[in-house]
Amino acid sequence: MKKNIWVNLGFQAGALLVAMLVTTGILAAAGAPPFQAYWSMLKGAFGSWDSIVTILISWSPLLLTTAGVLITFSAGLWNIGVEGQMGVGAIFTTGMMLLLQDTSLPPALIIILGILAGIIGGALWAALAGALKVFGGVNEIFGGLGLNFVATALTIYLVFGPWARPGVASMSGTKPFERELWLPTLPGTSLSLWALGLSILAIAAVYLLLRGTHFGLRLKAVGKNPKAAFLLGVPTWQYSMFAFLLCGALAGLAGAIQVVGLRHNLLPNISNGYGFLGLLVAMLVNYQALWAAPVAFFFVALNTGSVQLQINYKMDSSFAGVLQSLLVLLVLLGEGARQRFLGTARKAEPSESEIRNKQVK
Amino acid sequence: MRKILAKIAFLSIAAILVLSACGGGGGSQLAPLGDEFTFGMILVGPHNDHGWTQAHYDAGLYVEQQIPGAKMIYLENVYSGSPAYPGTTTSQLAEQLVAQGAKLIIFNSDDMKDEATKFAQDHPDIYVIMASGDQVWADGNAYIAMENMTNIMGRMEYGKMIAGCTAALTSQTGKIGYLGPLINDETRRLASSAYLGAKYCWAQAGNDPAALEFKVTWIGFWFNIPGVTSDPTQVADDFFNSGYDVVISGIDTTEAITEAKKYSDAGTPVWAIPYDYQGACDTAPGVCLGVPYFNWGPAYAATIKTAQTGDWTSEFQWNGPDWANINNPDTSAVGFVKGAALGADASTQLDQFIADLAGGLNLWVGPINLQDGVVYLADGVIATDQQIWYLPQLLEGMEGQSVSE
């Protein structure tokens, strides 16, 4: 068992090394001296209070989407729709706040109701993907992808149509809410400890849920072998639906936080790729909640640090995305190689969903 | 495992508390920039877009040239929800430039208005120039007092009138298309100015006023964002396919002129008038009638010099052309470069029109009705700056959306 851990670590370190080599090559090819570039990224990420704040701000939505997909992954579901679920969460939050902003309700209550609406919105959107899957036999990947497009279209419609600023039609978004309807932040920054706290709480809860509860155990049983789980008396489709609902709720919360904590309005692409990034993080940590938080932190630090590449070396800031995707790809490749040479699979892999599909019907 | 988790949670909370204790502060006053300083630009598009953003970028280079100790750093493709900076707001990106030593930040797009305000309020010690905005216009509709912010805009109404005139003098079908960006005060004002210029020159050339068609189609943003905005290439094609033979661009990028070239190469006589950037005709000189452009350099240099010496005051600048020579790179805030496709006769008439404008011809004089027929300026009434800046609708005679529907 011990030896296995070391072999695993070896393969992952190897993948990391190859990823570093490739990105170093890319940096050099783009004309940036690699070590200086890495150094400037590091400084860009951690060199100032503002940049650390930026990392912490971006960390919360990523923690939430990652926490969400960890649940659906455990149930053997590829919830690609998490991006749209975050978007619909943002829509519901905005809708609720628009509804209440002119009432005499205290701002704190409006914010709380707005966040709750976002959670419900995300959960509903996920339930839709879940229902398509469980009752309609539509693979959740296709259902989720389709619903992502619908969520984007809905946002664009609202931003340009009913919720447009008076006299304006621009994808810049709806009119920002008054400052009293912003989540309180640390003085002089956009960092909301509420947002951060909720996200850390969420990932910790998901860790405990998957790790130490009956529910988590059954969920994983459904994910690994739905047929066996079903025969052993686990209500499989209910568990699948519940996984979708929980994931959607977390994604919805992420969307809500974007609205009340950061953007203060609704704009197209408010989910900003956090859903997909959450999927990447979950894959990279092999669906282990414990590692999700630091890896998510590393990813947002990369995003923040890579901005320096553009400032200092005129490189496209999407370099961070390249590095992140490469990492995931190579770690998965490394895992494939390990399985090929050592013939064992790691734990917690999501299983073939087709089997369960048949089971459900 | 749970212990580890508890430790991590404890450490992160402790870290947050420590960080929050270090943060805050601020409130210091604006200090003169001195001889050597860095200024940052937040650019909405790519710095080489041959349009709006390049005009700003070139102005930054002009500042570096005019003020020897000035150094520019910039970030491009910054707009709400830009995939280039996932989850990062515009004001956070400006903070990144500050972390690199910038003491003055230029926000170059209307899209950044709210974020520029937020940034200026959060960082009272950093100078902010917000191009095309009206936040610190004391007589404007959106005034917010901010000592550290100055708004700069060019009086592009003139450039657009000249563009409209050029289009009217060239069009054979009498159908002029306006490729509009998003809908707001600025874009209504500029599209309408183009229309006023077109209408005037169309009539001056002895044509039937009723035969002029002027249609605006908006794409929803300053440039194409696939899946979000309408595709400007498609919009330009639609114009050319339905008999509009001149398309005036109001967007940041060059689709109108690129598509005009395509149609022209295929034998359809069409032309385009790009926008924003002095060199925009270079994309396709054969179909380019000319380009109204911004010359941000002189105003940026002059304003930054005041920050250098401690003479900075928050102000709203709406800078016009230098009528002695609208293409003077050191004095004129807006200009118009004629394109190779402009005919000789039209060129002569255009020169006359520009001379008339220089001599005091004002097209923003009543009678002017709004698109819905309501009188905006009664006969002989001259529009105030506010009436031009905050034009609530397109004008009567123009086809296209005035506001969001």
GROMACS .gro file of N, CA and C in nm, chain A residues 58-105:
model
  144
   58SER      N    1  -1.127   3.527  -0.638
   58SER     CA    2  -1.157   3.429  -0.742
   58SER      C    3  -1.161   3.287  -0.686
   59TRP      N    4  -1.099   3.270  -0.573
   59TRP     CA    5  -1.094   3.136  -0.513
   59TRP      C    6  -1.233   3.089  -0.476
   60SER      N    7  -1.316   3.181  -0.420
   60SER     CA    8  -1.445   3.132  -0.369
   60SER      C    9  -1.535   3.071  -0.476
   61PRO      N   10  -1.560   3.138  -0.590
   61PRO     CA   11  -1.648   3.069  -0.686
   61PRO      C   12  -1.588   2.937  -0.736
   62LEU      N   13  -1.456   2.934  -0.749
   62LEU     CA   14  -1.395   2.810  -0.798
   62LEU      C   15  -1.409   2.699  -0.694
   63LEU      N   16  -1.393   2.735  -0.567
   63LEU     CA   17  -1.414   2.635  -0.461
   63LEU      C   18  -1.556   2.580  -0.468
   64LEU      N   19  -1.651   2.670  -0.491
   64LEU     CA   20  -1.791   2.627  -0.492
   64LEU      C   21  -1.821   2.536  -0.610
   65THR      N   22  -1.776   2.575  -0.729
   65THR     CA   23  -1.806   2.488  -0.845
   65THR      C   24  -1.731   2.356  -0.831
   66THR      N   25  -1.609   2.363  -0.777
   66THR     CA   26  -1.535   2.238  -0.758
   66THR      C   27  -1.607   2.149  -0.658
   67ALA      N   28  -1.650   2.210  -0.547
   67ALA     CA   29  -1.723   2.132  -0.447
   67ALA      C   30  -1.845   2.067  -0.510
   68GLY      N   31  -1.913   2.143  -0.595
   68GLY     CA   32  -2.032   2.089  -0.661
   68GLY      C   33  -2.001   1.970  -0.750
   69VAL      N   34  -1.903   1.986  -0.836
   69VAL     CA   35  -1.876   1.875  -0.929
   69VAL      C   36  -1.816   1.755  -0.857
   70LEU      N   37  -1.755   1.777  -0.743
   70LEU     CA   38  -1.706   1.662  -0.666
   70LEU      C   39  -1.823   1.571  -0.627
   71ILE      N   40  -1.935   1.633  -0.594
   71ILE     CA   41  -2.053   1.554  -0.557
   71ILE      C   42  -2.105   1.475  -0.677
   72THR      N   43  -2.121   1.545  -0.790
   72THR     CA   44  -2.176   1.474  -0.906
   72THR      C   45  -2.076   1.370  -0.959
   73PHE      N   46  -1.949   1.403  -0.953
   73PHE     CA   47  -1.848   1.304  -0.993
   73PHE      C   48  -1.860   1.179  -0.907
   74SER      N   49  -1.877   1.200  -0.777
   74SER     CA   50  -1.888   1.086  -0.686
   74SER      C   51  -2.005   0.997  -0.725
   75ALA      N   52  -2.111   1.061  -0.777
   75ALA     CA   53  -2.227   0.984  -0.819
   75ALA      C   54  -2.211   0.933  -0.962
   76GLY      N   55  -2.089   0.947  -1.015
   76GLY     CA   56  -2.064   0.897  -1.150
   76GLY      C   57  -2.123   0.983  -1.259
   77LEU      N   58  -2.144   1.111  -1.230
   77LEU     CA   59  -2.209   1.200  -1.327
   77LEU      C   60  -2.112   1.308  -1.374
   78TRP      N   61  -2.109   1.330  -1.503
   78TRP     CA   62  -2.026   1.438  -1.559
   78TRP      C   63  -2.113   1.561  -1.574
   79ASN      N   64  -2.117   1.642  -1.471
   79ASN     CA   65  -2.206   1.758  -1.474
   79ASN      C   66  -2.139   1.875  -1.546
   80ILE      N   67  -2.136   1.865  -1.679
   80ILE     CA   68  -2.078   1.972  -1.761
   80ILE      C   69  -2.160   2.101  -1.747
   81GLY      N   70  -2.286   2.084  -1.705
   81GLY     CA   71  -2.376   2.199  -1.700
   81GLY      C   72  -2.353   2.292  -1.584
   82VAL      N   73  -2.248   2.269  -1.507
   82VAL     CA   74  -2.225   2.350  -1.388
   82VAL      C   75  -2.205   2.498  -1.424
   83GLU      N   76  -2.150   2.522  -1.542
   83GLU     CA   77  -2.131   2.659  -1.591
   83GLU      C   78  -2.267   2.731  -1.602
   84GLY      N   79  -2.360   2.663  -1.666
   84GLY     CA   80  -2.493   2.721  -1.682
   84GLY      C   81  -2.566   2.734  -1.549
   85GLN      N   82  -2.542   2.638  -1.460
   85GLN     CA   83  -2.607   2.642  -1.329
   85GLN      C   84  -2.561   2.765  -1.251
   86MET      N   85  -2.433   2.797  -1.267
   86MET     CA   86  -2.381   2.919  -1.204
   86MET      C   87  -2.447   3.042  -1.267
   87GLY      N   88  -2.460   3.039  -1.399
   87GLY     CA   89  -2.522   3.152  -1.470
   87GLY      C   90  -2.666   3.173  -1.426
   88VAL      N   91  -2.740   3.064  -1.415
   88VAL     CA   92  -2.880   3.077  -1.376
   88VAL      C   93  -2.890   3.122  -1.230
   89GLY      N   94  -2.796   3.076  -1.148
   89GLY     CA   95  -2.791   3.127  -1.010
   89GLY      C   96  -2.778   3.278  -1.010
   90ALA      N   97  -2.687   3.328  -1.096
   90ALA     CA   98  -2.668   3.473  -1.105
   90ALA      C   99  -2.795   3.542  -1.152
   91ILE      N  100  -2.864   3.479  -1.247
   91ILE     CA  101  -2.988   3.538  -1.298
   91ILE      C  102  -3.093   3.547  -1.186
   92PHE      N  103  -3.109   3.437  -1.112
   92PHE     CA  104  -3.209   3.436  -1.004
   92PHE      C  105  -3.176   3.541  -0.897
   93THR      N  106  -3.047   3.549  -0.864
   93THR     CA  107  -3.007   3.648  -0.764
   93THR      C  108  -3.040   3.789  -0.812
   94THR      N  109  -3.001   3.817  -0.937
   94THR     CA  110  -3.028   3.950  -0.992
   94THR      C  111  -3.178   3.977  -0.992
   95GLY      N  112  -3.255   3.877  -1.035
   95GLY     CA  113  -3.400   3.894  -1.042
   95GLY      C  114  -3.458   3.928  -0.906
   96MET      N  115  -3.416   3.852  -0.806
   96MET     CA  116  -3.468   3.875  -0.671
   96MET      C  117  -3.429   4.014  -0.621
   97MET      N  118  -3.305   4.053  -0.647
   97MET     CA  119  -3.260   4.184  -0.598
   97MET      C  120  -3.331   4.298  -0.671
   98LEU      N  121  -3.354   4.280  -0.802
   98LEU     CA  122  -3.426   4.383  -0.876
   98LEU      C  123  -3.567   4.398  -0.820
   99LEU      N  124  -3.624   4.283  -0.783
   99LEU     CA  125  -3.759   4.281  -0.731
   99LEU      C  126  -3.767   4.355  -0.597
  100LEU      N  127  -3.663   4.337  -0.516
  100LEU     CA  128  -3.670   4.387  -0.379
  100LEU      C  129  -3.597   4.519  -0.356
  101GLN      N  130  -3.516   4.564  -0.452
  101GLN     CA  131  -3.426   4.675  -0.423
  101GLN      C  132  -3.498   4.804  -0.385
  102ASP      N  133  -3.620   4.821  -0.436
  102ASP     CA  134  -3.691   4.945  -0.406
  102ASP      C  135  -3.789   4.930  -0.290
  103THR      N  136  -3.789   4.813  -0.228
  103THR     CA  137  -3.879   4.795  -0.114
  103THR      C  138  -3.812   4.848   0.013
  104SER      N  139  -3.885   4.842   0.122
  104SER     CA  140  -3.830   4.896   0.247
  104SER      C  141  -3.756   4.790   0.327
  105LEU      N  142  -3.741   4.671   0.268
  105LEU     CA  143  -3.670   4.564   0.339
  105LEU      C  144  -3.527   4.608   0.369
   0.00000   0.00000   0.00000
